[in-house]
Amino acid sequence: MSVVDPDDYVDKATKKEEYRALDEEQAEVDHLAPSRWWFSSTLFPLIAGTFGPVASMFNLCALIIDWRVVLDKSSSSTEAVGTDVADPSWIIAINAVSLVIAIAANMVLLIKNFGRISFPIASIMTIVGWYISSFLLIGVIAAAPARLQLPIGQERTFSQAYYYAILAAGLYFIVASLLICTALGIYLGKYTSDVKLTFSQRTLMLQVILFLAYILAAAAVYARIESWDYLDGVYYITVTLFTIGFGDFSPKTHLGRGLFFPMAIGGILFVGLIVASISTLVLDRGSIKVSIRMVEKARHKALKRFDPQTGDIRIHRFRQQQNIADNNDENHPSELKRREQEFNLMREVQGKAANYNRTIAVFISLGLIIILWFIGAICFWQAEIGSQNWTYFQSLYFTYVSLLTIGYGDFYPQDNSAKPVFVLWALIALPTLTVLIGSLGGVINEGVNSLTLWIGDHLPEKSGALSAVKGEASKAKGSEFQEAKPPGFMSNNDEESADAGTDDQQHAQAVKGMMNMAFTNGNGTNKTEDEEATSKNYRQYLLMKEMRNVVEHLDATPPRQYSFAEWTWFLKLLGEDESQPSRHLRPRDVHDAEMTIANGSNRHRGSGAENTSRTPQDQDNDNNDKLDEQSWSWLGQRSPLMTATDEPKWVLNRLMGALEKELKEQGDVHFEREKKEKEKEKRRSDGEGDGKITAERSRS
């Protein structure tokens, strides 16, 4: 019979209530929740909140400038020179109504993301507002070719404003549809109406709004100073701030060149800030969410391939299966050895998930870069095929030069339809490419680090440069140079080696005391009086010393991963003994519970063997209590290796919590003791006073 009953698992309604209780960052690292929940509940509202203002910016551009222009072919062969034709009042009115409704929808969504309006009300108002704005613009755009005709014989075309209106209508429709996807997830019960956006993600939305306002304001200034068309000013500011610099527009006046200094540096800093925010808040957090979900899937898949009868388990499909000692008979290793097997298997699960995640990241990054390049090239090719007769190869060349912000200037957009498309493409492609290159570089850097560690493991023991490389690789990997356990712990001869490497005999004595605290190959032994005193008097000292050691591992690159011996030492300090089977789940228990849930019911698919009614905050922090409050397995959900934080952070948090708890208990004991002593002293003084009064009365 399994240790954990399948009824311990929570259903979807309970999981939904747990998700409601989490704050934004906790929801991101909930490895029990599928990553698509995070994309729908967090990423879609974030995209809508950032591109909604972009659509309103384009809507404003469509309102400010007339939609028709009569070309002057005598002075230019392009559409850059011409005379605007005034729009009828009904176009201006519909354009203005569309803009006002969209701005109101943006404000409602922004206020909602700061928690001032509930999501159901805000989503309805925002979705309806954006759809109304989109349909109003679509109607005007469709009617424009027939209703805005010019007299025969004039060379006319639509201005950039007309194409900005098309882009605005499309963006309104897309962001409204994304919010519908989020609302659909709420309706289906996949998550609660408390859409999870962190403070930093809300800050990103404000950064985008301020950056767009910066572009519009700078464009107005330069259009006035340089006598440009306002939308040409928007195009010039975009090209400048993204450091492309085609050279088709540049300031000619002294005032324009003087203002260029603060304008350029301020805008470029804005771009860098937004790129850094996107990298940190969208890709990094999304990568964490996907990574921990990959580990959970790999762990569940490995347990699915576990045979409870033989103890065989296969981590990799095309590699030899392994065997986990899952019995207590004489032919199987000790509990400590069995737990080490579990630990090593979980490390393999992590490695498999990490390799898969790196592969996915590479393909996604390359795929998005190719899409931004080739799809952008198609757009510019079609826009300039009539004006400059670009071929698709020339458009590919132009897009590539722009994507890398080189900007030779031999090709640049001149058609009225190409410039608005370029502004939108630049706002999307250039920050995205910068982030993707950083992400791809991170994957390559991880590969180089892994290769360095592998080379360090296989280099011969020689002096000189090879020895130095091997030493540095060993340090990075966390070998004997940086062991987080004391010398002699879990060695073949603890008594002889416990004080090796240290001149502090008290420290060595304290370590010996911890080693002898029921740490045996099986059932444990009773502690002697000396060992009891040692563990009691030096426990806080050992906690403080290990906390200082762990602090040095927090910023390790790559992130520090502790060995089984090191984890055993940390867990012992936290009150958990890896040699004691009473608080440990076996793989067959985890397997039976998970397979029962997966095959028998629809209740919380993919859970671990432990009671998952606990939130991730409980699993990661647990109020800093000891681990022995519930049985667990290295292959289960409560495994410390399933945490979303780095291992040193997890260990440091638990050690600090254990020390805090012990100091609190010790303080309570001292307080009660002093309180009793004061009461006793008060009673004594009161008794002496009464005795003196009685004696005086007797004498009198």
GROMACS .gro file of C-alpha atoms in nm, residues 36-431:
model
  396
   36ARG     CA    1   0.033   2.784  -2.108
   37TRP     CA    2  -0.152   2.918  -1.803
   38TRP     CA    3   0.129   3.164  -1.749
   39PHE     CA    4   0.133   3.271  -2.115
   40SER     CA    5  -0.242   3.325  -2.117
   41SER     CA    6  -0.280   3.485  -1.775
   42THR     CA    7   0.038   3.695  -1.770
   43LEU     CA    8   0.208   3.728  -2.108
   44PHE     CA    9  -0.104   3.809  -2.314
   45PRO     CA   10  -0.218   4.095  -2.084
   46LEU     CA   11   0.140   4.224  -2.083
   47ILE     CA   12   0.153   4.225  -2.463
   48ALA     CA   13  -0.188   4.391  -2.480
   49GLY     CA   14  -0.079   4.652  -2.228
   50THR     CA   15   0.233   4.741  -2.428
   51PHE     CA   16   0.096   4.727  -2.784
   52GLY     CA   17  -0.234   4.895  -2.703
   53PRO     CA   18  -0.052   5.229  -2.659
   54VAL     CA   19   0.139   5.163  -2.985
   55ALA     CA   20  -0.194   5.128  -3.164
   56SER     CA   21  -0.315   5.454  -3.008
   57MET     CA   22   0.008   5.624  -3.119
   58PHE     CA   23  -0.058   5.513  -3.478
   59ASN     CA   24  -0.420   5.622  -3.445
   60LEU     CA   25  -0.300   5.969  -3.343
   61CYS     CA   26  -0.066   5.977  -3.642
   62ALA     CA   27  -0.362   5.892  -3.863
   63LEU     CA   28  -0.562   6.178  -3.712
   64ILE     CA   29  -0.303   6.456  -3.726
   65ILE     CA   30  -0.222   6.438  -4.099
   66ASP     CA   31  -0.460   6.434  -4.396
   67TRP     CA   32  -0.510   6.100  -4.569
   68ARG     CA   33  -0.464   6.221  -4.927
   69VAL     CA   34  -0.173   6.385  -5.102
   70VAL     CA   35  -0.127   6.521  -5.455
   71LEU     CA   36   0.220   6.429  -5.573
   72ASP     CA   37   0.463   6.671  -5.731
   73LYS     CA   38   0.636   6.451  -5.988
   74SER     CA   39   0.827   6.748  -6.132
   75SER     CA   40   1.046   6.777  -5.821
   76SER     CA   41   1.062   6.416  -5.705
   77SER     CA   42   0.993   6.069  -5.840
   78THR     CA   43   0.885   5.940  -5.499
   79GLU     CA   44   0.587   6.005  -5.276
   80ALA     CA   45   0.790   6.218  -5.037
   81VAL     CA   46   0.696   6.546  -5.206
   82GLY     CA   47   0.338   6.654  -5.252
   83THR     CA   48   0.048   6.868  -5.137
   84ASP     CA   49  -0.193   6.748  -4.871
   85VAL     CA   50  -0.564   6.741  -4.950
   86ALA     CA   51  -0.793   6.823  -4.658
   87ASP     CA   52  -1.000   6.536  -4.522
   88PRO     CA   53  -1.377   6.569  -4.487
   89SER     CA   54  -1.506   6.628  -4.135
   90TRP     CA   55  -1.665   6.283  -4.103
   91ILE     CA   56  -1.325   6.111  -4.138
   92ILE     CA   57  -1.172   6.338  -3.875
   93ALA     CA   58  -1.468   6.277  -3.641
   94ILE     CA   59  -1.459   5.899  -3.673
   95ASN     CA   60  -1.082   5.901  -3.634
   96ALA     CA   61  -1.109   6.114  -3.320
   97VAL     CA   62  -1.385   5.896  -3.170
   98SER     CA   63  -1.177   5.586  -3.234
   99LEU     CA   64  -0.874   5.744  -3.064
  100VAL     CA   65  -1.070   5.862  -2.759
  101ILE     CA   66  -1.231   5.520  -2.706
  102ALA     CA   67  -0.896   5.343  -2.746
  103ILE     CA   68  -0.722   5.577  -2.499
  104ALA     CA   69  -1.001   5.515  -2.249
  105ALA     CA   70  -0.958   5.138  -2.298
  106ASN     CA   71  -0.582   5.172  -2.244
  107MET     CA   72  -0.635   5.368  -1.924
  108VAL     CA   73  -0.883   5.112  -1.790
  109LEU     CA   74  -0.635   4.829  -1.855
  110LEU     CA   75  -0.352   5.026  -1.696
  111ILE     CA   76  -0.561   5.103  -1.387
  112LYS     CA   77  -0.666   4.739  -1.368
  113ASN     CA   78  -0.303   4.624  -1.377
  114PHE     CA   79  -0.242   4.838  -1.072
  115GLY     CA   80  -0.527   4.665  -0.892
  116ARG     CA   81  -0.781   4.948  -0.890
  117ILE     CA   82  -1.045   4.774  -1.106
  118SER     CA   83  -1.143   4.407  -1.113
  119PHE     CA   84  -1.040   4.213  -1.421
  120PRO     CA   85  -1.392   4.110  -1.538
  121ILE     CA   86  -1.506   4.473  -1.554
  122ALA     CA   87  -1.178   4.604  -1.695
  123SER     CA   88  -1.149   4.329  -1.956
  124ILE     CA   89  -1.501   4.387  -2.088
  125MET     CA   90  -1.445   4.762  -2.113
  126THR     CA   91  -1.102   4.722  -2.273
  127ILE     CA   92  -1.196   4.448  -2.519
  128VAL     CA   93  -1.514   4.626  -2.630
  129GLY     CA   94  -1.332   4.959  -2.656
  130TRP     CA   95  -1.050   4.823  -2.870
  131TYR     CA   96  -1.287   4.631  -3.096
  132ILE     CA   97  -1.501   4.942  -3.146
  133SER     CA   98  -1.191   5.146  -3.232
  134SER     CA   99  -1.074   4.874  -3.471
  135PHE     CA  100  -1.408   4.844  -3.650
  136LEU     CA  101  -1.447   5.222  -3.678
  137LEU     CA  102  -1.107   5.250  -3.845
  138ILE     CA  103  -1.172   4.947  -4.066
  139GLY     CA  104  -1.495   5.108  -4.186
  140VAL     CA  105  -1.325   5.438  -4.267
  141ILE     CA  106  -1.032   5.262  -4.436
  142ALA     CA  107  -1.266   5.057  -4.652
  143ALA     CA  108  -1.470   5.361  -4.750
  144ALA     CA  109  -1.172   5.586  -4.822
  145PRO     CA  110  -1.083   5.469  -5.176
  146ALA     CA  111  -1.440   5.532  -5.300
  147ARG     CA  112  -1.525   5.839  -5.092
  148LEU     CA  113  -1.197   6.029  -5.115
  149GLN     CA  114  -1.150   6.050  -5.490
  150LEU     CA  115  -0.954   6.333  -5.653
  151PRO     CA  116  -1.027   6.506  -5.984
  152ILE     CA  117  -0.913   6.324  -6.293
  153GLY     CA  118  -0.571   6.418  -6.418
  154GLN     CA  119  -0.406   6.469  -6.079
  155GLU     CA  120  -0.133   6.236  -5.952
  156ARG     CA  121  -0.266   6.144  -5.611
  157THR     CA  122  -0.207   5.881  -5.350
  158PHE     CA  123  -0.274   5.810  -4.988
  159SER     CA  124  -0.044   5.967  -4.732
  160GLN     CA  125   0.137   5.791  -4.451
  161ALA     CA  126  -0.159   5.868  -4.221
  162TYR     CA  127  -0.384   5.630  -4.415
  163TYR     CA  128  -0.141   5.343  -4.362
  164TYR     CA  129  -0.098   5.434  -3.996
  165ALA     CA  130  -0.476   5.394  -3.966
  166ILE     CA  131  -0.454   5.045  -4.119
  167LEU     CA  132  -0.182   4.943  -3.872
  168ALA     CA  133  -0.375   5.090  -3.579
  169ALA     CA  134  -0.690   4.898  -3.674
  170GLY     CA  135  -0.495   4.573  -3.698
  171LEU     CA  136  -0.320   4.626  -3.364
  172TYR     CA  137  -0.647   4.710  -3.187
  173PHE     CA  138  -0.799   4.388  -3.316
  174ILE     CA  139  -0.498   4.175  -3.217
  175VAL     CA  140  -0.462   4.304  -2.860
  176ALA     CA  141  -0.837   4.275  -2.801
  177SER     CA  142  -0.824   3.915  -2.923
  178LEU     CA  143  -0.535   3.839  -2.685
  179LEU     CA  144  -0.744   3.963  -2.393
  180ILE     CA  145  -1.028   3.741  -2.509
  181CYS     CA  146  -0.790   3.444  -2.484
  182THR     CA  147  -0.710   3.549  -2.127
  183ALA     CA  148  -1.079   3.584  -2.044
  184LEU     CA  149  -1.148   3.244  -2.202
  185GLY     CA  150  -0.895   3.083  -1.969
  186ILE     CA  151  -1.076   3.238  -1.672
  187TYR     CA  152  -1.412   3.115  -1.804
  188LEU     CA  153  -1.275   2.761  -1.846
  189GLY     CA  154  -1.139   2.767  -1.491
  190LYS     CA  155  -0.772   2.741  -1.585
  191TYR     CA  156  -0.684   3.029  -1.351
  192THR     CA  157  -0.860   3.295  -1.152
  193SER     CA  158  -0.961   3.643  -1.257
  194ASP     CA  159  -0.663   3.777  -1.061
  195VAL     CA  160  -0.437   3.819  -1.364
  196LYS     CA  161  -0.076   3.796  -1.247
  197LEU     CA  162   0.145   4.092  -1.339
  198THR     CA  163   0.445   4.181  -1.126
  199PHE     CA  164   0.531   4.536  -1.033
  200SER     CA  165   0.822   4.527  -1.278
  201GLN     CA  166   0.594   4.414  -1.560
  202ARG     CA  167   0.356   4.699  -1.489
  203THR     CA  168   0.657   4.929  -1.490
  204LEU     CA  169   0.747   4.801  -1.838
  205MET     CA  170   0.404   4.908  -1.962
  206LEU     CA  171   0.462   5.259  -1.828
  207GLN     CA  172   0.808   5.267  -1.985
  208VAL     CA  173   0.660   5.187  -2.325
  209ILE     CA  174   0.394   5.457  -2.288
  210LEU     CA  175   0.654   5.717  -2.191
  211PHE     CA  176   0.883   5.610  -2.476
  212LEU     CA  177   0.603   5.648  -2.732
  213ALA     CA  178   0.521   5.990  -2.589
  214TYR     CA  179   0.890   6.078  -2.622
  215ILE     CA  180   0.886   5.983  -2.992
  216LEU     CA  181   0.571   6.186  -3.061
  217ALA     CA  182   0.701   6.493  -2.876
  218ALA     CA  183   1.045   6.482  -3.039
  219ALA     CA  184   0.883   6.436  -3.382
  220ALA     CA  185   0.669   6.745  -3.325
  221VAL     CA  186   0.975   6.952  -3.231
  222TYR     CA  187   1.182   6.846  -3.533
  223ALA     CA  188   0.891   6.875  -3.774
  224ARG     CA  189   0.855   7.235  -3.661
  225ILE     CA  190   1.226   7.321  -3.661
  226GLU     CA  191   1.321   7.144  -3.986
  227SER     CA  192   0.990   7.213  -4.170
  228TRP     CA  193   0.922   6.843  -4.217
  229ASP     CA  194   0.598   6.660  -4.242
  230TYR     CA  195   0.505   6.543  -3.890
  231LEU     CA  196   0.500   6.174  -3.986
  232ASP     CA  197   0.842   6.212  -4.146
  233GLY     CA  198   0.950   6.343  -3.808
  234VAL     CA  199   0.815   6.025  -3.642
  235TYR     CA  200   1.008   5.817  -3.894
  236TYR     CA  201   1.328   6.020  -3.838
  237ILE     CA  202   1.309   5.990  -3.457
  238THR     CA  203   1.254   5.614  -3.483
  239VAL     CA  204   1.550   5.567  -3.717
  240THR     CA  205   1.766   5.782  -3.489
  241LEU     CA  206   1.677   5.630  -3.152
  242PHE     CA  207   1.736   5.277  -3.279
  243THR     CA  208   2.079   5.395  -3.407
  244ILE     CA  209   2.013   5.294  -3.769
  245GLY     CA  210   2.081   5.630  -3.933
  246PHE     CA  211   1.996   5.591  -4.302
  247GLY     CA  212   2.084   5.954  -4.368
  248ASP     CA  213   1.770   6.033  -4.569
  249PHE     CA  214   1.661   6.270  -4.290
  250SER     CA  215   1.904   6.469  -4.077
  251PRO     CA  216   1.885   6.808  -3.903
  252LYS     CA  217   2.003   7.098  -4.117
  253THR     CA  218   1.948   7.389  -3.876
  254HIS     CA  219   2.174   7.486  -3.587
  255LEU     CA  220   1.883   7.454  -3.345
  256GLY     CA  221   1.799   7.106  -3.472
  257ARG     CA  222   2.160   6.993  -3.443
  258GLY     CA  223   2.187   7.147  -3.096
  259LEU     CA  224   1.876   6.969  -2.972
  260PHE     CA  225   2.000   6.646  -3.126
  261PHE     CA  226   2.250   6.594  -2.841
  262PRO     CA  227   2.002   6.559  -2.555
  263MET     CA  228   1.730   6.406  -2.775
  264ALA     CA  229   1.946   6.123  -2.906
  265ILE     CA  230   2.109   6.023  -2.579
  266GLY     CA  231   1.781   6.042  -2.389
  267GLY     CA  232   1.597   5.829  -2.644
  268ILE     CA  233   1.876   5.572  -2.672
  269LEU     CA  234   1.879   5.535  -2.293
  270PHE     CA  235   1.503   5.484  -2.311
  271VAL     CA  236   1.549   5.208  -2.568
  272GLY     CA  237   1.818   5.041  -2.357
  273LEU     CA  238   1.594   5.055  -2.050
  274ILE     CA  239   1.304   4.893  -2.235
  275VAL     CA  240   1.527   4.625  -2.389
  276ALA     CA  241   1.668   4.541  -2.046
  277SER     CA  242   1.317   4.525  -1.900
  278ILE     CA  243   1.194   4.298  -2.179
  279SER     CA  244   1.493   4.071  -2.136
  280THR     CA  245   1.450   4.045  -1.761
  281LEU     CA  246   1.073   4.042  -1.727
  282VAL     CA  247   0.954   3.859  -2.035
  283LEU     CA  248   1.223   3.620  -2.153
  284ASP     CA  249   1.405   3.552  -1.827
  285ARG     CA  250   1.088   3.501  -1.624
  286GLY     CA  251   0.928   3.311  -1.910
  287SER     CA  252   1.239   3.098  -1.936
  288ILE     CA  253   1.220   3.022  -1.563
  289LYS     CA  254   0.855   2.927  -1.596
  290VAL     CA  255   0.921   2.703  -1.897
  291SER     CA  256   1.237   2.555  -1.740
  292ILE     CA  257   1.075   2.444  -1.417
  293ARG     CA  258   0.782   2.309  -1.613
  294MET     CA  259   1.025   2.111  -1.831
  295VAL     CA  260   1.180   1.959  -1.518
  296GLU     CA  261   0.835   1.863  -1.391
  297LYS     CA  262   0.744   1.699  -1.722
  298ALA     CA  263   1.075   1.511  -1.740
  299ARG     CA  264   1.033   1.396  -1.381
  300HIS     CA  265   0.677   1.277  -1.444
  301LYS     CA  266   0.779   1.101  -1.764
  302ALA     CA  267   1.063   0.921  -1.585
  303LEU     CA  268   0.825   0.800  -1.315
  304LYS     CA  269   0.590   0.684  -1.586
  305ARG     CA  270   0.865   0.454  -1.713
  306PHE     CA  271   0.936   0.321  -1.364
  307ASP     CA  272   0.865  -0.046  -1.302
  308PRO     CA  273   0.757  -0.089  -0.936
  309GLN     CA  274   0.819  -0.465  -0.950
  310THR     CA  275   1.182  -0.460  -1.062
  311GLY     CA  276   1.279  -0.105  -0.965
  312ASP     CA  277   1.398  -0.031  -1.320
  313ILE     CA  278   1.365   0.324  -1.450
  314ARG     CA  279   1.466   0.484  -1.782
  315ILE     CA  280   1.547   0.854  -1.787
  316HIS     CA  281   1.655   0.873  -2.152
  317ARG     CA  282   1.464   0.685  -2.417
  318PHE     CA  283   1.770   0.552  -2.599
  319ARG     CA  284   1.994   0.487  -2.300
  320GLN     CA  285   2.022   0.187  -2.075
  321GLN     CA  286   1.767   0.172  -1.797
  322GLN     CA  287   1.878   0.201  -1.435
  323ASN     CA  288   1.768   0.024  -1.121
  324ILE     CA  289   1.658   0.189  -0.796
  325ALA     CA  290   1.691  -0.014  -0.481
  326ASP     CA  291   1.334  -0.006  -0.356
  327ASN     CA  292   1.324  -0.279  -0.090
  328ASN     CA  293   1.456  -0.327   0.258
  329ASP     CA  294   1.586  -0.683   0.229
  330GLU     CA  295   1.946  -0.785   0.277
  331ASN     CA  296   2.029  -0.779  -0.095
  332HIS     CA  297   1.973  -0.407  -0.128
  333PRO     CA  298   2.191  -0.117  -0.013
  334SER     CA  299   2.132   0.095   0.292
  335GLU     CA  300   1.876   0.375   0.306
  336LEU     CA  301   2.155   0.629   0.261
  337LYS     CA  302   2.275   0.458  -0.055
  338ARG     CA  303   1.921   0.427  -0.188
  339ARG     CA  304   1.862   0.798  -0.132
  340GLU     CA  305   2.184   0.875  -0.318
  341GLN     CA  306   2.053   0.673  -0.613
  342GLU     CA  307   1.734   0.879  -0.609
  343PHE     CA  308   1.936   1.199  -0.593
  344ASN     CA  309   2.153   1.102  -0.891
  345LEU     CA  310   1.845   1.008  -1.093
  346MET     CA  311   1.690   1.347  -1.019
  347ARG     CA  312   2.010   1.513  -1.134
  348GLU     CA  313   1.978   1.321  -1.462
  349VAL     CA  314   1.618   1.440  -1.492
  350GLN     CA  315   1.736   1.799  -1.444
  351GLY     CA  316   2.008   1.754  -1.704
  352LYS     CA  317   1.765   1.611  -1.957
  353ALA     CA  318   1.521   1.899  -1.900
  354ALA     CA  319   1.802   2.156  -1.926
  355ASN     CA  320   1.925   2.013  -2.257
  356TYR     CA  321   1.573   2.013  -2.397
  357ASN     CA  322   1.513   2.367  -2.277
  358ARG     CA  323   1.837   2.490  -2.436
  359THR     CA  324   1.742   2.325  -2.763
  360ILE     CA  325   1.399   2.485  -2.757
  361ALA     CA  326   1.550   2.826  -2.675
  362VAL     CA  327   1.792   2.804  -2.968
  363PHE     CA  328   1.523   2.707  -3.217
  364ILE     CA  329   1.277   2.968  -3.091
  365SER     CA  330   1.541   3.242  -3.102
  366LEU     CA  331   1.657   3.149  -3.451
  367GLY     CA  332   1.298   3.107  -3.568
  368LEU     CA  333   1.192   3.451  -3.446
  369ILE     CA  334   1.500   3.614  -3.598
  370ILE     CA  335   1.426   3.451  -3.933
  371ILE     CA  336   1.060   3.556  -3.913
  372LEU     CA  337   1.151   3.917  -3.835
  373TRP     CA  338   1.398   3.914  -4.124
  374PHE     CA  339   1.205   3.735  -4.398
  375ILE     CA  340   0.853   3.857  -4.314
  376GLY     CA  341   0.984   4.212  -4.278
  377ALA     CA  342   1.156   4.176  -4.616
  378ILE     CA  343   0.829   4.071  -4.779
  379CYS     CA  344   0.651   4.377  -4.638
  380PHE     CA  345   0.915   4.622  -4.758
  381TRP     CA  346   0.945   4.448  -5.094
  382GLN     CA  347   0.574   4.486  -5.162
  383ALA     CA  348   0.573   4.845  -5.035
  384GLU     CA  349   0.867   4.960  -5.248
  385ILE     CA  350   0.810   4.747  -5.558
  386GLY     CA  351   0.619   5.030  -5.723
  387SER     CA  352   0.821   5.325  -5.596
  388GLN     CA  353   1.179   5.198  -5.615
  389ASN     CA  354   1.131   4.864  -5.797
  390TRP     CA  355   1.300   4.666  -5.522
  391THR     CA  356   1.361   4.298  -5.575
  392TYR     CA  357   1.305   4.055  -5.290
  393PHE     CA  358   1.680   4.009  -5.252
  394GLN     CA  359   1.729   4.385  -5.221
  395SER     CA  360   1.454   4.392  -4.959
  396LEU     CA  361   1.626   4.106  -4.771
  397TYR     CA  362   1.951   4.303  -4.781
  398PHE     CA  363   1.780   4.621  -4.657
  399THR     CA  364   1.601   4.436  -4.376
  400TYR     CA  365   1.920   4.264  -4.264
  401VAL     CA  366   2.116   4.591  -4.259
  402SER     CA  367   1.835   4.756  -4.061
  403LEU     CA  368   1.793   4.461  -3.826
  404LEU     CA  369   2.159   4.486  -3.725
  405THR     CA  370   2.125   4.869  -3.698
  406ILE     CA  371   2.406   4.920  -3.950
  407GLY     CA  372   2.214   5.152  -4.182
  408TYR     CA  373   2.436   5.209  -4.486
  409GLY     CA  374   2.175   5.433  -4.647
  410ASP     CA  375   2.199   5.280  -4.996
  411PHE     CA  376   1.844   5.149  -4.944
  412TYR     CA  377   1.582   5.317  -4.729
  413PRO     CA  378   1.200   5.338  -4.735
  414GLN     CA  379   1.051   5.614  -4.949
  415ASP     CA  380   0.697   5.499  -5.022
  416ASN     CA  381   0.421   5.634  -4.799
  417SER     CA  382   0.320   5.280  -4.709
  418ALA     CA  383   0.677   5.170  -4.633
  419LYS     CA  384   0.759   5.430  -4.367
  420PRO     CA  385   0.471   5.343  -4.127
  421VAL     CA  386   0.547   4.973  -4.173
  422PHE     CA  387   0.912   5.042  -4.095
  423VAL     CA  388   0.823   5.231  -3.775
  424LEU     CA  389   0.609   4.938  -3.653
  425TRP     CA  390   0.869   4.684  -3.761
  426ALA     CA  391   1.147   4.875  -3.585
  427LEU     CA  392   0.946   4.903  -3.262
  428ILE     CA  393   0.896   4.526  -3.263
  429ALA     CA  394   1.200   4.380  -3.435
  430LEU     CA  395   1.497   4.574  -3.299
  431PRO     CA  396   1.431   4.535  -2.923
   0.00000   0.00000   0.00000
